[in-house]
XYZ file of C-alpha atoms in Angstrom:
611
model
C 124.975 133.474 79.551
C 121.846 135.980 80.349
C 120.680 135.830 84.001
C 124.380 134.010 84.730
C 124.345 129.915 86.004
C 122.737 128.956 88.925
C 125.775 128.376 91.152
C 126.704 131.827 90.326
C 123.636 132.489 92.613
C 125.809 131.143 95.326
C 129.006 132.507 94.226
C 127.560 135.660 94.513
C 126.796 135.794 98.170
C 130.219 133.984 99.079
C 131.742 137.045 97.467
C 129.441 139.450 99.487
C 129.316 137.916 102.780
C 132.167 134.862 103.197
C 131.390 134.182 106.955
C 127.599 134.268 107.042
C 126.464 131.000 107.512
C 125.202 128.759 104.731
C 123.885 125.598 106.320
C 123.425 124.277 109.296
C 122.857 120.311 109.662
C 122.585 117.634 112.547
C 126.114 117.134 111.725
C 127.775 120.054 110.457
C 128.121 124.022 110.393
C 129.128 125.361 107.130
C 129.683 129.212 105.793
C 129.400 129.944 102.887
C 132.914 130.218 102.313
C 133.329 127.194 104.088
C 130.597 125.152 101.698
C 132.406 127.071 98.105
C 135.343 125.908 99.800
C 134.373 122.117 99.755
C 132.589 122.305 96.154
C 135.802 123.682 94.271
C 137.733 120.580 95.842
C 135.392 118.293 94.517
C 134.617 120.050 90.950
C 138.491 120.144 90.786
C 138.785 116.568 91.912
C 135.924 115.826 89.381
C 137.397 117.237 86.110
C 140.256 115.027 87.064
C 138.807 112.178 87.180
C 136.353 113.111 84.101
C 135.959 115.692 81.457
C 132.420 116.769 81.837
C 130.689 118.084 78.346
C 128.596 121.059 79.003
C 125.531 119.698 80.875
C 126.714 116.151 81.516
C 125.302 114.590 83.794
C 126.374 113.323 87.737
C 124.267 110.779 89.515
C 124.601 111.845 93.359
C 123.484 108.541 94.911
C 123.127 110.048 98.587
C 120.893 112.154 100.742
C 123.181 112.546 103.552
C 123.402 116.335 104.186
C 125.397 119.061 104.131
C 127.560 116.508 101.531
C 124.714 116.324 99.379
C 124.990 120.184 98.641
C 128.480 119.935 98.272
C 128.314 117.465 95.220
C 125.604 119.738 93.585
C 127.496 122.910 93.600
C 130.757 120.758 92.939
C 129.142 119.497 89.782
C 127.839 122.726 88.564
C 130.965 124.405 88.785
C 132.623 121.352 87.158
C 130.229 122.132 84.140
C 127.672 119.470 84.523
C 124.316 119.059 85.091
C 122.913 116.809 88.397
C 120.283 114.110 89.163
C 120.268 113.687 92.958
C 118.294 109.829 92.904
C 117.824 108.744 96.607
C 120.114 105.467 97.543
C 116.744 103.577 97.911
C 115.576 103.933 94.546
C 116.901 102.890 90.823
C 118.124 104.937 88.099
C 115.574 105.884 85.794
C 116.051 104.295 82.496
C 117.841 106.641 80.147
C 118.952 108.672 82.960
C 122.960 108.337 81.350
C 125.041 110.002 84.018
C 129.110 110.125 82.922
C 129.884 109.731 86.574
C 128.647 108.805 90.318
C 129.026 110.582 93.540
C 128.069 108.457 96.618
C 128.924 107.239 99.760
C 130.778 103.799 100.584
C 127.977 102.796 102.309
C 125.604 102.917 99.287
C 128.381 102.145 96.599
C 126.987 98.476 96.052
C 123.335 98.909 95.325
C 123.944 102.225 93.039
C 126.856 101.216 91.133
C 125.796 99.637 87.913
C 129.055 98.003 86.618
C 128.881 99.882 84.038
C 132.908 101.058 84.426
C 131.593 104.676 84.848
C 133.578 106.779 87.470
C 132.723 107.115 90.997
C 134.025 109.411 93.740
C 132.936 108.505 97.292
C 132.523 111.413 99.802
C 133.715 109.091 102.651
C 136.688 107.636 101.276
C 137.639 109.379 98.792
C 138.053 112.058 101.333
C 141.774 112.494 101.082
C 142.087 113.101 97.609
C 139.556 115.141 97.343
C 140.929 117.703 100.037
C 143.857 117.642 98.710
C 142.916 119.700 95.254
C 142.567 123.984 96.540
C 139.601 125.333 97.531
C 140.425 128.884 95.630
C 137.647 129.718 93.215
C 136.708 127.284 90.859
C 133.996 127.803 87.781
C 133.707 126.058 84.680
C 131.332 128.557 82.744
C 127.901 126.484 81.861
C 127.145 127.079 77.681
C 123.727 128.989 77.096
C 120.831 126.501 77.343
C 122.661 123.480 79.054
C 120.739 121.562 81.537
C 121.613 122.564 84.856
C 119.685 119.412 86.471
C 117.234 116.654 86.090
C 114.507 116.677 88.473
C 112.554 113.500 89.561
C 108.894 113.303 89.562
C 106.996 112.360 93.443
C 106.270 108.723 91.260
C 102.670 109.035 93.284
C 100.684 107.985 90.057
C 103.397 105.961 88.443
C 107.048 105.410 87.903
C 109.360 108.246 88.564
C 109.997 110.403 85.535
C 113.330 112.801 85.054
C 112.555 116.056 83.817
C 115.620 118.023 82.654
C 115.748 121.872 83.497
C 117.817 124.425 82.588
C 120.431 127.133 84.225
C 117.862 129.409 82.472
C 114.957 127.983 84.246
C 116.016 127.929 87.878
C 117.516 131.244 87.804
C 114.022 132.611 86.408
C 112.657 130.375 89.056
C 114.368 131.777 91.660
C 113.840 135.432 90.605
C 109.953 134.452 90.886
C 110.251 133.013 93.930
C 111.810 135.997 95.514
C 109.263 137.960 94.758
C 107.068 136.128 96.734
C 108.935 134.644 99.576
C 111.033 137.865 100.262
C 113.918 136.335 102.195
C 116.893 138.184 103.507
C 120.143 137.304 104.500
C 118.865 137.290 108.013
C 116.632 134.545 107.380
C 117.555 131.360 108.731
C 115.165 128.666 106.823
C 114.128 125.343 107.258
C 113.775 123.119 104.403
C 111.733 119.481 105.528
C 112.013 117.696 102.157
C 114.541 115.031 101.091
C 117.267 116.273 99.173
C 116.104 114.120 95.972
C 113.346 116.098 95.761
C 112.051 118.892 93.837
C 110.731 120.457 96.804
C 114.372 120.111 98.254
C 115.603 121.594 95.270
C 113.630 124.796 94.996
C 114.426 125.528 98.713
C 118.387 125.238 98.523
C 117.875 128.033 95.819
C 115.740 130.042 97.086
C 117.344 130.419 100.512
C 121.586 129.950 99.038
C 120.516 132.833 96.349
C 119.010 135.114 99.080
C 122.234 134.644 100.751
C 119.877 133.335 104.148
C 120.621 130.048 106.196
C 119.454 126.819 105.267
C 118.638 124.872 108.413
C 118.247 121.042 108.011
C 117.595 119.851 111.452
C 114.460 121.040 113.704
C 117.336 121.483 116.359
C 118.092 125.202 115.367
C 115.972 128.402 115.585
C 114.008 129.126 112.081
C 112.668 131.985 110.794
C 111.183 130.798 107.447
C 109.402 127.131 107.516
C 109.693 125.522 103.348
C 107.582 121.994 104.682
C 104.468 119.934 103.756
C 100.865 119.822 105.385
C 102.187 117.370 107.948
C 105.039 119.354 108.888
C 103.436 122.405 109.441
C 100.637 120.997 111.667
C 103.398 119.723 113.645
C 105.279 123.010 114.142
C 101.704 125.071 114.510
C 99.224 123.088 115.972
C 100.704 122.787 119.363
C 99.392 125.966 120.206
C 102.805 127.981 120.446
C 104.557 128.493 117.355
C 108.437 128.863 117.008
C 109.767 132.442 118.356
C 110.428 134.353 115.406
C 108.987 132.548 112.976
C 107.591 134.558 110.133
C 106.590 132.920 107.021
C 104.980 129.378 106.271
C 105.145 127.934 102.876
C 103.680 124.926 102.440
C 104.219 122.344 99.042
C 103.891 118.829 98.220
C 100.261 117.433 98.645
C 97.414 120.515 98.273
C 96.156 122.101 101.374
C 92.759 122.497 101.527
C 91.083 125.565 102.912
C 89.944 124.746 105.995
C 93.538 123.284 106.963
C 95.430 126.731 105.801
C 92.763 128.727 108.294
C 93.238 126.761 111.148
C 97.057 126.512 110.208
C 97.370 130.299 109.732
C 95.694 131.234 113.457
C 98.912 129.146 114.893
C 100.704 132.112 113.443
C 101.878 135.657 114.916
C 99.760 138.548 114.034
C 101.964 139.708 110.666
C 103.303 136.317 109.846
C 102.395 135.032 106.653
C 101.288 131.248 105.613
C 101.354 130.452 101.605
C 100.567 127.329 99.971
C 102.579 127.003 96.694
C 101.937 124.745 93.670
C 104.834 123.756 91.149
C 104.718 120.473 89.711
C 108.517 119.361 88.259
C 107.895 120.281 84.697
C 108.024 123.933 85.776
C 110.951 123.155 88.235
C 108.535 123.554 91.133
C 107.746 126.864 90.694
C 103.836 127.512 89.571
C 101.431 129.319 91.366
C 101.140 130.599 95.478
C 97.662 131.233 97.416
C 97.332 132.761 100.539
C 93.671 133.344 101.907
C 94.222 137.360 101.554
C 93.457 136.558 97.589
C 89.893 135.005 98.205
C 87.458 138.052 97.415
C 85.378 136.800 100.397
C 84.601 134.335 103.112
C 84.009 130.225 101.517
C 81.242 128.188 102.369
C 82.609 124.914 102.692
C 85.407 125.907 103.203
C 87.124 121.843 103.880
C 86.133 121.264 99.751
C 88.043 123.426 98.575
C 91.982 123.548 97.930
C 93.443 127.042 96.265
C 96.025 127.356 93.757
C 95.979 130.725 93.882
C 97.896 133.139 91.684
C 100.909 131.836 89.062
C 104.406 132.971 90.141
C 105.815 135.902 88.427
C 106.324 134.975 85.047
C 104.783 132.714 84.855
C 101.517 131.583 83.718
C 98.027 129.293 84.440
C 95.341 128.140 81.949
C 92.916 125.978 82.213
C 92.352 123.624 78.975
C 89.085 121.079 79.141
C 89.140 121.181 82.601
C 92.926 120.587 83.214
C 95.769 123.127 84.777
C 98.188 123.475 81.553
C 101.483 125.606 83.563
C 104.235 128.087 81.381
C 107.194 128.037 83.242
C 108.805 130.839 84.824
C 110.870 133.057 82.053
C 108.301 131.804 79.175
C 108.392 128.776 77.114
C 105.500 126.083 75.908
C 103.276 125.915 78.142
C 103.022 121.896 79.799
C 100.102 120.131 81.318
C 100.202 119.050 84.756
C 98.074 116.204 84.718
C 95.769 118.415 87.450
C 92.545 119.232 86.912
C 91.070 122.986 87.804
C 88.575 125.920 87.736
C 88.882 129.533 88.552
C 85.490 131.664 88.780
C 86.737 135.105 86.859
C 89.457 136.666 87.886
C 89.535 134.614 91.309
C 92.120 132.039 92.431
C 93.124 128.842 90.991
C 91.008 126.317 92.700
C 92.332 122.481 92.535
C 90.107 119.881 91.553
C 92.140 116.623 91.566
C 94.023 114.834 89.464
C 93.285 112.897 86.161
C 95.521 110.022 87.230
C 93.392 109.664 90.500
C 90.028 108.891 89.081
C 89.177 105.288 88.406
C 86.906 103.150 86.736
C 84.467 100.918 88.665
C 82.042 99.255 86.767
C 82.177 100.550 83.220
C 82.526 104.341 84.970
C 84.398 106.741 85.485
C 84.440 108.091 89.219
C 85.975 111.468 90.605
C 87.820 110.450 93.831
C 88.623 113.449 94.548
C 84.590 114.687 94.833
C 84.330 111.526 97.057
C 87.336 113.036 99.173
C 86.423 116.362 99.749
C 82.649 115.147 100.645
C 84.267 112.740 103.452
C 86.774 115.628 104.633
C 83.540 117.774 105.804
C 82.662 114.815 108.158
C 84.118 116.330 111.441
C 84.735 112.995 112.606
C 87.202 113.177 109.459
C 90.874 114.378 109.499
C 92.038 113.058 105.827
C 90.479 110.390 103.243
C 91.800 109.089 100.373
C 89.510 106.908 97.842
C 91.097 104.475 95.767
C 89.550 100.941 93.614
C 90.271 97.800 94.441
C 88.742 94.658 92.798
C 86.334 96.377 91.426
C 84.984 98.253 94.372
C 85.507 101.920 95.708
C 87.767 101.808 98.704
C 87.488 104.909 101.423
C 90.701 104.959 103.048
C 90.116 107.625 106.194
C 92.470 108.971 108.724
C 89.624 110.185 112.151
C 90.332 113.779 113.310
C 90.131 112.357 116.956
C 90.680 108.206 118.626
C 87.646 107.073 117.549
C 86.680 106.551 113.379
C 83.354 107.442 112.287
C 81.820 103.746 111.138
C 81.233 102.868 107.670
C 77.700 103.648 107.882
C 77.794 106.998 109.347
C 80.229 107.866 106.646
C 77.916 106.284 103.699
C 74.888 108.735 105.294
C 77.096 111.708 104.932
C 77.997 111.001 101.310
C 73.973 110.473 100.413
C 73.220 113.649 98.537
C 77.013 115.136 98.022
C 78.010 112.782 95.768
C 75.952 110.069 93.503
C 74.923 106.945 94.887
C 76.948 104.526 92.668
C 80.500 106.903 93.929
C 79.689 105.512 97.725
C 82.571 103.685 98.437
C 82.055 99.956 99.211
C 84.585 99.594 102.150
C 85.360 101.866 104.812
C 88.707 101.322 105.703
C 90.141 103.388 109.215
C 93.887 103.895 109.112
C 96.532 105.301 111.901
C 98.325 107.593 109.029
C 98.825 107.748 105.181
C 101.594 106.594 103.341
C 103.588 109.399 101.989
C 106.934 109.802 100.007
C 109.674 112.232 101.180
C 108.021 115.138 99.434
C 105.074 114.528 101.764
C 102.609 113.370 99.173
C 100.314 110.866 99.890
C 101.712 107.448 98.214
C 98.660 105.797 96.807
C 100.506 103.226 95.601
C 101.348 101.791 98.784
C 97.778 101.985 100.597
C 97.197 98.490 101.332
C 94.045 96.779 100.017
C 91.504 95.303 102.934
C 90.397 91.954 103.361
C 87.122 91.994 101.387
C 85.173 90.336 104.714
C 86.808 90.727 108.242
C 85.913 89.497 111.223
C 84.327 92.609 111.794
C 82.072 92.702 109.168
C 80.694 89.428 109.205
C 79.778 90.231 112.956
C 77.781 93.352 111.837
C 80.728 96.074 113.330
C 80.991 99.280 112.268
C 84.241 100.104 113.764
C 86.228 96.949 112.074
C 89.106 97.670 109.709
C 87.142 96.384 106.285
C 83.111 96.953 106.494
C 81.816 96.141 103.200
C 78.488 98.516 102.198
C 75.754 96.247 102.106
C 74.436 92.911 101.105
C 73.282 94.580 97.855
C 74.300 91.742 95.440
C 72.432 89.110 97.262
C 69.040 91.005 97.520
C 69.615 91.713 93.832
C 70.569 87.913 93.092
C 67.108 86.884 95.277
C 65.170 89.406 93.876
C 65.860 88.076 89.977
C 66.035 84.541 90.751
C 62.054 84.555 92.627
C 60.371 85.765 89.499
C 62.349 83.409 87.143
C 61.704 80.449 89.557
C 58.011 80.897 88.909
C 58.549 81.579 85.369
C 59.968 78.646 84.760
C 58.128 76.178 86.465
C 55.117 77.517 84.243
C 57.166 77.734 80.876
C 58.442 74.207 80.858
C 55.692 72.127 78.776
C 54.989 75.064 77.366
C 58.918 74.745 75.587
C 59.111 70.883 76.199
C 55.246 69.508 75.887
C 55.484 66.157 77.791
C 58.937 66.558 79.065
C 57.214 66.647 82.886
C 54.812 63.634 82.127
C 54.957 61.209 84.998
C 51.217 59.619 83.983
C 53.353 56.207 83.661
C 55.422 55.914 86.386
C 54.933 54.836 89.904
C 53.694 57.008 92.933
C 56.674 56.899 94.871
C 59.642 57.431 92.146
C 57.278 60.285 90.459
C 57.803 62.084 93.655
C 61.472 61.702 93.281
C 61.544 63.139 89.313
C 58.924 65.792 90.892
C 61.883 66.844 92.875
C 64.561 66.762 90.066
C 61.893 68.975 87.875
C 62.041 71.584 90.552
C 65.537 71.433 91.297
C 66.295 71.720 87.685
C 63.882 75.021 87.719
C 65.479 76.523 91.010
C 68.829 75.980 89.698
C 68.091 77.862 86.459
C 66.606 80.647 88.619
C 69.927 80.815 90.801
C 71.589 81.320 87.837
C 69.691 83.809 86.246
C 70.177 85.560 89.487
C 73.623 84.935 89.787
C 74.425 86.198 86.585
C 73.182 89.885 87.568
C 74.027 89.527 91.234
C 77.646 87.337 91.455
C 80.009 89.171 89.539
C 80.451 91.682 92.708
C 80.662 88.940 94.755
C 83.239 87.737 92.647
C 85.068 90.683 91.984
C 85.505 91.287 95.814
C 87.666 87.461 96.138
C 90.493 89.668 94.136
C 91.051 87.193 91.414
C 92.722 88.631 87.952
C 89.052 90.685 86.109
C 89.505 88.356 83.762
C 89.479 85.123 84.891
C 86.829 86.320 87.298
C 84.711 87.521 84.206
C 85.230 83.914 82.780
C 84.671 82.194 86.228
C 81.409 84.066 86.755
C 79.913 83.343 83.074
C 80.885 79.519 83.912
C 78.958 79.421 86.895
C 76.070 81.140 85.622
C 76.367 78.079 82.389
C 76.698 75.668 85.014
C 73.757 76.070 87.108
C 71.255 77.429 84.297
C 71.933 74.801 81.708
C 70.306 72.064 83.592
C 67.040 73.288 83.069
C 66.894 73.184 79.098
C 69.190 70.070 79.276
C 67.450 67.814 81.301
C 63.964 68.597 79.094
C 65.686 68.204 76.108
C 67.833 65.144 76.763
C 64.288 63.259 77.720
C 62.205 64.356 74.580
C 65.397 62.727 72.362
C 65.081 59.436 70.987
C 67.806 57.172 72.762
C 69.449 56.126 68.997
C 69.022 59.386 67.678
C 72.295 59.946 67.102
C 72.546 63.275 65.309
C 70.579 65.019 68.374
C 72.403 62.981 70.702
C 75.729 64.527 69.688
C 74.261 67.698 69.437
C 73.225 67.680 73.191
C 76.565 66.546 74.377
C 78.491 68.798 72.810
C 76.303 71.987 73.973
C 75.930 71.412 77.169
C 78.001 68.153 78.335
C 81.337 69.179 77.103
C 80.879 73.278 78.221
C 80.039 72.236 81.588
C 83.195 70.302 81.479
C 84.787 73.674 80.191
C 83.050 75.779 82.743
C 84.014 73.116 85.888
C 87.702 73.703 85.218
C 87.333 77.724 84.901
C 85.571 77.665 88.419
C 88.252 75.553 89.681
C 91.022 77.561 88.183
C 89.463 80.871 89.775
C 88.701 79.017 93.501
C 92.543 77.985 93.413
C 94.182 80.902 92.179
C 95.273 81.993 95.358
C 97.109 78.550 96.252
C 98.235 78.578 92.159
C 100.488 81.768 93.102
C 101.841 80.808 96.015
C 103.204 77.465 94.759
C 103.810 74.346 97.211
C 105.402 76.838 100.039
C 102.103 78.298 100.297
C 103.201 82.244 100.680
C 101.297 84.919 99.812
């Protein structure tokens, strides 16, 4: 097939150089004659067991390395195609692998029952060393999947994308260009091996024929990690001896971050950040701060893309970052939103999946985000919705967290006033995956009041903004008050006529008059003032939506009810009926809503009262 399959990559270098080595784990050493060695067994062991068509498809339920780059290269060779799915996590729907390769530790949450062969590393042992370890290749057909790579699952449900032998050899030519390893490189790869970050770095170093180092235990040359990981091997002051080249994936690195990264380095070393979502098999575009024509202001709001990998391509369509994979083909959308000023770099903008709606709007978190990073009281922030509020979720640069307010007077002016978030929210660290994305998905939503808050701290876990609603609700509810106090016998002439009745039980209806008037003000109030307070109790939107209309009913029907019910003739029985079944019977209506929405915490949990 043109460019050859991927494990011929491999096979390549164990020809060249057998005793160089290939891997190097917490548990294991492995040439790379050594590691060909233990993948013919097991393709041998799996054609056995299985004939494979061209590109079907292995599950390898396991992470556990150097095994977990045996069973790749084993089912390659074997002819098949694989879908490394972490133990912890399900099989994609539709995934439809012939066969499993696991461990007998994970064998009974990943087998499905479905009869489908499986070959345990661990105890299958025996009879897999048993087959020879002489050179083994089952020649992949031209355009058969080589792998299905798993999306990070950050904005939703993981999502297989197949790729092709044709892809990730093109891949890997691209990223050779760039990266420039050498056999002498000995490179250390921080993401889990279900991964598409994993799987871009097992090529790129196996193909250069360098050493892939899995455990920070051993000397590195080349570091393939995430923003986390490379603070924590360059912001200590001292970085590893020898240590040449940075590349940095998974979340985007913003600018200021890849500076003050990049003076941890050696004069001559080189720190990239590279962008490759799965649907171009990782490999998209690379930045390092030698492509920016000229020094940033601002430098913490801006992330770079920087230049597409050779071969492939960037373009920017209504505002979003539409990749061509390496070697050509249609070109796919990444979801990512982007703008380049000429022939400058890519510069990230956020992604579509991260804005939400908050009242009727649309908001741009990621605006939001890069406006809190400039605080310097601020090391990370992510902004997220929750019951119908903007959440700030913010990880401090230093022990103490800037408060809510400070952090609401630094957005005034960057961003618009309705995109300040409600809550404040400090946190110790962000939730991430194993590519070293932040996991929105698992950011926990605050307490709408804490202690805290209701005492008037800044500091607390959960400040809410403001007592906005409220003023609103008073400032609506004074006028009406007034208003209607003045409009009733001008609706109702005589409704308000106490001219008959005694002194001390016309004070008494005096009251009721009034309290029928400041009740229909509260809920005139209410009805443009409650639904945030509402919202913020975390109730389904819409049984809050119905709750909030039925309190507003509840508290401004009085006022027209009581008027009209004592202008009707007692035996009028037409009007009668009429009044009952406007107001009477909806109130009954609107009594159960509110009661359903007050209990729908205790309705969830059922008589064991959980949560």
């Amino acid at each position: 097939m043109p460019g050859g399959a991927l494990h011929q990559l491999f096979e390549d270098r164990v020809r060249t150089e057998p005793d160089r080595t290939a891997v190097i784990t917490d548990r294991a050493r492995l040439s790379y004659r050594q590691l060909d060695a233990r993948a013919n067994r097991l393709a041998r062991h799996l054609t056995e067991i299985i004939r494979l068509p061209a590109g079907g498809l292995v599950a390898i339920r396991t992470v556990r390395t150097p095994d977990v780059l045996v069973a790749v290269l084993g089912v390659l060779k074997a002819g098949g195609a694989y879908a490394v799915v972490g133990p912890e996590h399900t099989e994609p729907p539709g995934l439809d692998a012939r066969a499993l390769v696991t461990h007998e530790a994970h064998l009974a949450h990943v087998d499905d029952g479905s009869g489908r062969p499986v070959i345990c590393l661990d105890t299958d042992a025996a009879a897999i060393g048993a087959h020879s370890g002489d050179p083994f290749d089952e020649p992949a057909a031209i355009g058969a999947q080589a792998a299905v790579l798993f999306t990070a699952g950050t904005t939703g449900a993981r999502r297989g994308v197949p790729v092709s032998h044709e892809l990730l050899r093109a891949a890997y030519d691209a990223w050779a260009e760039v990266y420039r390893l050498t056999g002498d490189d000995q490179v250390l790869v921080t993401a889990a091996p279900d991964t598409t970050e994993f799987n871009g770095g097992w090529i790129r170093t196996l193909g250069a024929g360098a050493t892939l180092v899995l455990t920070r235990r051993e000397a590195f040359t080349v570091a393939d990690t995430d923003p986390l990981g490379a603070a924590s091997l360059l912001d200590g002051g001292t970085e590893p001896p020898g240590l040449r080249l940075v590349a940095i994936g998974g979340e985007r690195l913003r600018l200021d971050e890849q500076v003050r990264l990049g003076r941890g380095l050696a004069p001559g070393a080189r720190l990239i950040s590279v962008y490759g979502p799965t649907e171009v098999a990782g490999c998209g575009t690379w930045f390092e701060t030698g492509q920016l024509p000229g020094p940033v202001a601002d430098p913490e709001r801006h992330a770079y893309l920087g230049r597409p990998f050779p071969g492939c391509e960037a373009r920017i369509r209504k505002g979003q970052i539409w990749l061509t994979p390496p070697g050509g083909g249609d070109a796919v959308p990444t979801g990512d939103l982007g703008q380049q000023d000429g022939s400058g770099p890519l510069e990230f903008r956020g992604r579509m999946a991260h804005r939400v709606t908050v009242d009727g709007r649309t908001v741009d978190t990621y605006r939001v985000e890069t406006a809190l990073a400039g605080h310097p009281g601020v090391g990370e922030a992510v902004v997220g919705e929750g019951a119908g509020r903007l959440i700030a979720y913010v990880l401090p640069s230093s022990e103490s967290a800037p408060g809510a307010w400070t952090l609401r007077t630094h957005l005034t002016g960057a961003v618009p006033p309705a995109d300040i978030p409600h809550t404040v929210v400090p946190i110790a660290s962000l939730p991430r995956n194993s590519a070293g994305k932040v996991d929105r998905t698992a950011l926990v939503r605050p307490p709408v009041r804490s202690a805290a808050s209701r005492n008037g701290s800044k500091g607390g876990r959960s400040v809410p903004s403001d007592g906005r609603p409220v003023v609103g609700l008073l400032a609506v509810a004074a006028p009406v008050l007034i208003a209607s106090l003045f409009l009733t016998n001008v609706f109702w002439p005589g409704s308000t006529d106490l001219s008959g009745v005694p002194g001390p039980w016309a004070w008494l209806f005096r009251g009721l008059y009034l309290a029928e008037s400041l009740a229909f003000a509260v809920g005139v109030g209410f009805l443009f003032g409650g639904r945030r307070l509402m919202a913020s109790r975390r109730r389904p939107k819409g049984l809050t939506a119905a709750a909030h209309l039925a309190i507003v009913w509840l508290l401004v029907s009085w006022w027209p009810q009581d008027n009209l019910y004592r202008l009707a003739d007692k035996w009028d029985w037409p009007r009668q009926a009429a009044l009952v079944y406007t107001f009477n019977v909806p109130l009954m209506i609107a009594a159960g809503v509110v009661a359903a929405w007050a209990a729908w915490g205790g309705l969830k949990s059922g008589p064991q009262g959980g949560k």
